Coordinates of C-alpha atoms in Angstrom, one line a residue:
M1 CA -115.7 -89.6 -134.4
S2 CA -112.1 -88.8 -133.5
G3 CA -110.4 -85.6 -134.6
Q4 CA -108.1 -87.6 -136.9
D5 CA -111.1 -89.3 -138.6
F6 CA -112.8 -85.9 -139.0
D7 CA -109.7 -84.4 -140.6
H8 CA -109.3 -87.4 -142.9
D9 CA -112.9 -87.4 -144.1
L10 CA -113.1 -83.6 -144.6
I11 CA -109.7 -83.4 -146.4
A12 CA -110.6 -86.3 -148.7
A13 CA -114.0 -84.7 -149.6
A14 CA -112.4 -81.3 -150.2
F15 CA -109.9 -82.7 -152.7
R16 CA -112.6 -84.8 -154.4
L17 CA -114.7 -81.6 -154.9
A18 CA -111.7 -79.7 -156.0
A19 CA -111.0 -82.3 -158.7
D20 CA -114.5 -82.0 -159.9
S21 CA -115.1 -78.3 -159.8
G22 CA -111.8 -76.6 -159.2
W23 CA -110.1 -75.2 -156.1
A24 CA -111.6 -71.8 -156.4
R25 CA -115.1 -73.0 -156.1
L26 CA -114.4 -75.3 -153.1
T27 CA -115.8 -74.3 -149.7
I28 CA -115.3 -75.9 -146.4
A29 CA -119.1 -76.1 -146.0
D30 CA -119.4 -78.0 -149.2
A31 CA -116.7 -80.4 -148.2
A32 CA -118.3 -81.0 -144.8
R33 CA -121.7 -81.7 -146.4
A34 CA -120.1 -84.1 -149.0
A35 CA -118.4 -86.0 -146.1
G36 CA -121.5 -86.0 -143.9
L37 CA -119.8 -84.0 -141.2
P38 CA -121.4 -81.4 -138.9
L39 CA -121.0 -77.9 -140.2
D40 CA -120.5 -76.4 -136.7
E41 CA -117.4 -78.6 -136.0
A42 CA -116.1 -78.0 -139.5
R43 CA -116.3 -74.2 -138.9
I44 CA -114.4 -74.5 -135.6
R45 CA -111.7 -76.8 -137.0
Y46 CA -111.4 -75.3 -140.5
P47 CA -112.2 -71.5 -140.6
G48 CA -111.1 -71.6 -144.3
K49 CA -109.3 -73.4 -147.0
H50 CA -105.9 -72.2 -145.8
A51 CA -106.5 -74.0 -142.5
L52 CA -107.3 -77.1 -144.4
L53 CA -104.0 -76.8 -146.4
R54 CA -102.0 -76.3 -143.3
R55 CA -103.6 -79.4 -141.7
F56 CA -103.1 -81.4 -144.9
G57 CA -99.4 -80.5 -144.8
Q58 CA -99.1 -81.6 -141.2
R59 CA -100.7 -84.9 -142.1
L60 CA -98.2 -85.5 -144.9
D61 CA -95.4 -84.8 -142.5
Q62 CA -96.8 -87.2 -139.9
A63 CA -97.1 -89.9 -142.6
A64 CA -93.5 -89.5 -143.5
L65 CA -92.1 -89.1 -140.0
S66 CA -94.1 -92.1 -138.6
A67 CA -92.1 -94.4 -140.9
A68 CA -88.8 -92.5 -140.6
S69 CA -85.6 -94.7 -140.2
Q70 CA -82.2 -93.6 -139.1
E71 CA -80.6 -96.4 -141.1
G72 CA -78.8 -95.9 -144.4
S73 CA -77.2 -92.7 -145.8
V74 CA -78.8 -89.3 -145.5
R75 CA -79.8 -89.4 -149.1
D76 CA -81.6 -92.8 -148.6
Q77 CA -83.4 -91.4 -145.5
L78 CA -84.5 -88.3 -147.4
F79 CA -85.7 -90.4 -150.3
D80 CA -87.8 -92.5 -147.9
L81 CA -89.1 -89.4 -146.1
L82 CA -90.1 -87.5 -149.3
M83 CA -91.7 -90.6 -150.9
G84 CA -93.7 -91.0 -147.7
R85 CA -95.2 -87.6 -148.3
F86 CA -95.9 -88.4 -151.9
E87 CA -97.5 -91.7 -151.0
A88 CA -99.8 -89.9 -148.6
M89 CA -100.7 -87.4 -151.4
K90 CA -101.5 -90.2 -153.9
P91 CA -105.2 -90.7 -152.9
H92 CA -105.8 -87.0 -153.5
R93 CA -103.8 -86.7 -156.7
D94 CA -106.6 -85.2 -158.8
G95 CA -107.5 -82.6 -156.3
I96 CA -103.9 -81.7 -155.8
R97 CA -103.7 -81.2 -159.6
A98 CA -106.6 -78.8 -159.3
L99 CA -104.9 -76.9 -156.5
L100 CA -101.6 -76.6 -158.5
R101 CA -103.5 -75.3 -161.5
H102 CA -105.1 -72.7 -159.3
L103 CA -102.0 -71.3 -157.6
P104 CA -100.8 -68.9 -160.3
S105 CA -104.0 -66.9 -159.7
D106 CA -103.8 -67.0 -155.9
P107 CA -100.7 -65.4 -154.5
A108 CA -101.9 -65.7 -150.9
T109 CA -102.3 -69.5 -151.1
T110 CA -99.0 -69.8 -153.0
L111 CA -97.2 -67.9 -150.2
L112 CA -98.9 -70.1 -147.6
L113 CA -97.7 -73.3 -149.3
A114 CA -94.2 -71.9 -149.7
C115 CA -94.0 -71.3 -146.0
S116 CA -95.5 -74.6 -145.1
T117 CA -93.1 -76.4 -147.5
R118 CA -90.1 -74.7 -146.0
L119 CA -91.2 -75.9 -142.5
S120 CA -91.9 -79.4 -143.8
M121 CA -88.5 -79.7 -145.5
R122 CA -86.8 -78.6 -142.3
W123 CA -88.6 -81.5 -140.5
M124 CA -87.5 -83.9 -143.2
L125 CA -83.9 -82.8 -142.7
H126 CA -84.1 -83.0 -139.0
A127 CA -85.5 -86.5 -139.3
A128 CA -82.4 -87.5 -141.4
G129 CA -80.1 -86.0 -138.7
Q130 CA -79.2 -82.8 -140.6
R131 CA -79.0 -79.4 -139.0
T132 CA -80.8 -76.5 -140.6
S133 CA -79.2 -73.6 -138.7
G134 CA -76.6 -71.2 -140.1
I135 CA -75.7 -70.7 -143.7
R136 CA -75.0 -74.3 -144.4
G137 CA -78.3 -75.3 -142.9
A138 CA -80.2 -72.7 -144.9
L139 CA -78.6 -74.0 -148.1
R140 CA -79.7 -77.5 -147.2
V141 CA -83.3 -76.4 -146.7
R142 CA -83.3 -74.4 -149.9
G143 CA -81.8 -77.4 -151.8
L144 CA -84.4 -79.8 -150.4
I145 CA -87.2 -77.5 -151.3
G146 CA -85.9 -77.5 -154.8
V147 CA -85.8 -81.3 -154.8
W148 CA -89.4 -81.4 -153.6
L149 CA -90.8 -78.9 -156.1
W150 CA -88.9 -80.5 -159.0
T151 CA -90.2 -84.0 -158.1
L152 CA -93.7 -82.6 -157.5
R153 CA -93.9 -81.7 -161.2
T154 CA -93.4 -85.3 -162.1
F155 CA -95.9 -86.4 -159.4
E156 CA -98.5 -84.2 -161.0
R157 CA -98.2 -86.2 -164.2
D158 CA -97.6 -89.6 -162.7
D159 CA -100.7 -91.8 -162.9
S160 CA -98.9 -95.0 -162.0
E161 CA -100.1 -97.0 -159.0
D162 CA -96.6 -97.4 -157.6
L163 CA -95.4 -93.8 -158.4
S164 CA -92.5 -95.2 -160.3
A165 CA -91.9 -92.0 -162.3
T166 CA -92.0 -90.0 -159.1
M167 CA -89.5 -92.3 -157.4
A168 CA -87.2 -92.0 -160.4
A169 CA -87.5 -88.2 -160.5
L170 CA -86.8 -88.0 -156.8
D171 CA -83.8 -90.2 -157.0
T172 CA -82.4 -88.0 -159.8
A173 CA -83.1 -84.8 -158.0
L174 CA -81.5 -86.0 -154.8
G175 CA -78.4 -87.1 -156.7
R176 CA -78.1 -83.8 -158.5
A177 CA -78.5 -81.9 -155.2
D178 CA -75.9 -84.1 -153.5
R179 CA -73.4 -83.4 -156.4
I180 CA -74.0 -79.6 -156.1
A181 CA -73.6 -79.7 -152.3
T182 CA -70.4 -81.6 -152.7
C183 CA -69.0 -79.0 -155.1
L184 CA -70.0 -76.1 -152.9
S185 CA -68.5 -77.7 -149.8
G186 CA -65.1 -78.4 -151.5
G187 CA -65.6 -82.1 -152.0
R188 CA -67.4 -82.9 -148.8
S189 CA -70.6 -84.9 -149.6
S190 CA -73.8 -83.7 -148.0
T191 CA -74.4 -87.3 -146.9
E192 CA -71.3 -87.3 -144.7
P193 CA -71.8 -86.6 -141.0
E194 CA -70.9 -83.0 -140.0
P195 CA -69.3 -81.7 -136.8
D196 CA -71.7 -80.3 -134.2
E197 CA -71.9 -76.6 -134.9
S198 CA -73.7 -75.7 -131.7
A199 CA -74.2 -77.1 -128.2
V200 CA -77.7 -75.6 -128.2
P201 CA -80.4 -77.9 -129.6
E202 CA -82.6 -76.4 -132.3
S203 CA -86.3 -76.8 -132.9
P204 CA -87.7 -77.3 -136.4
E205 CA -90.2 -74.6 -135.7
E206 CA -87.6 -72.0 -135.0
P207 CA -86.3 -69.8 -137.9
A208 CA -83.1 -71.1 -139.4

């Protein structure tokens, strides 16, 4: 079994168990047994649930970035990228709901997800050709995090097969963010190309 298949099966089993019994009761060993995977390899690949959440976030980013297109406006590109993440989350919707219900009682996991979300949103902005350095870049990242979290609330309640409510919420949130950005930049839309602020290329992993 390839590493990708192992990750897919273990993550899927983990979210199924979380949906049934809650996130707090979930263990990696239980998920491995439920998926019929060897415990020794599960222990190496996933020392704990935080490792599983980090890998899950990476897989969501991979799903979005693999279908990324540089055609259309920045807003259109961001819409497609974020919907790519939500589409990848859809098979695990019930387990994700269990995780979200658990977060208020687990500050460590909440902090982990906050950091992971920030990195993911930087990747989405880079994929849409937007810089994330400097004050302007930091505001872009913060704004896209707000768009993501606002839309996530709708996704949590959206039981439709085509995620129509999620798409509508995301479109509304991106429009609102674009209007705010336009006001803050003195009439310059966030979807317009910006001048190159630095000759040094930046990496999405580096702090903004």
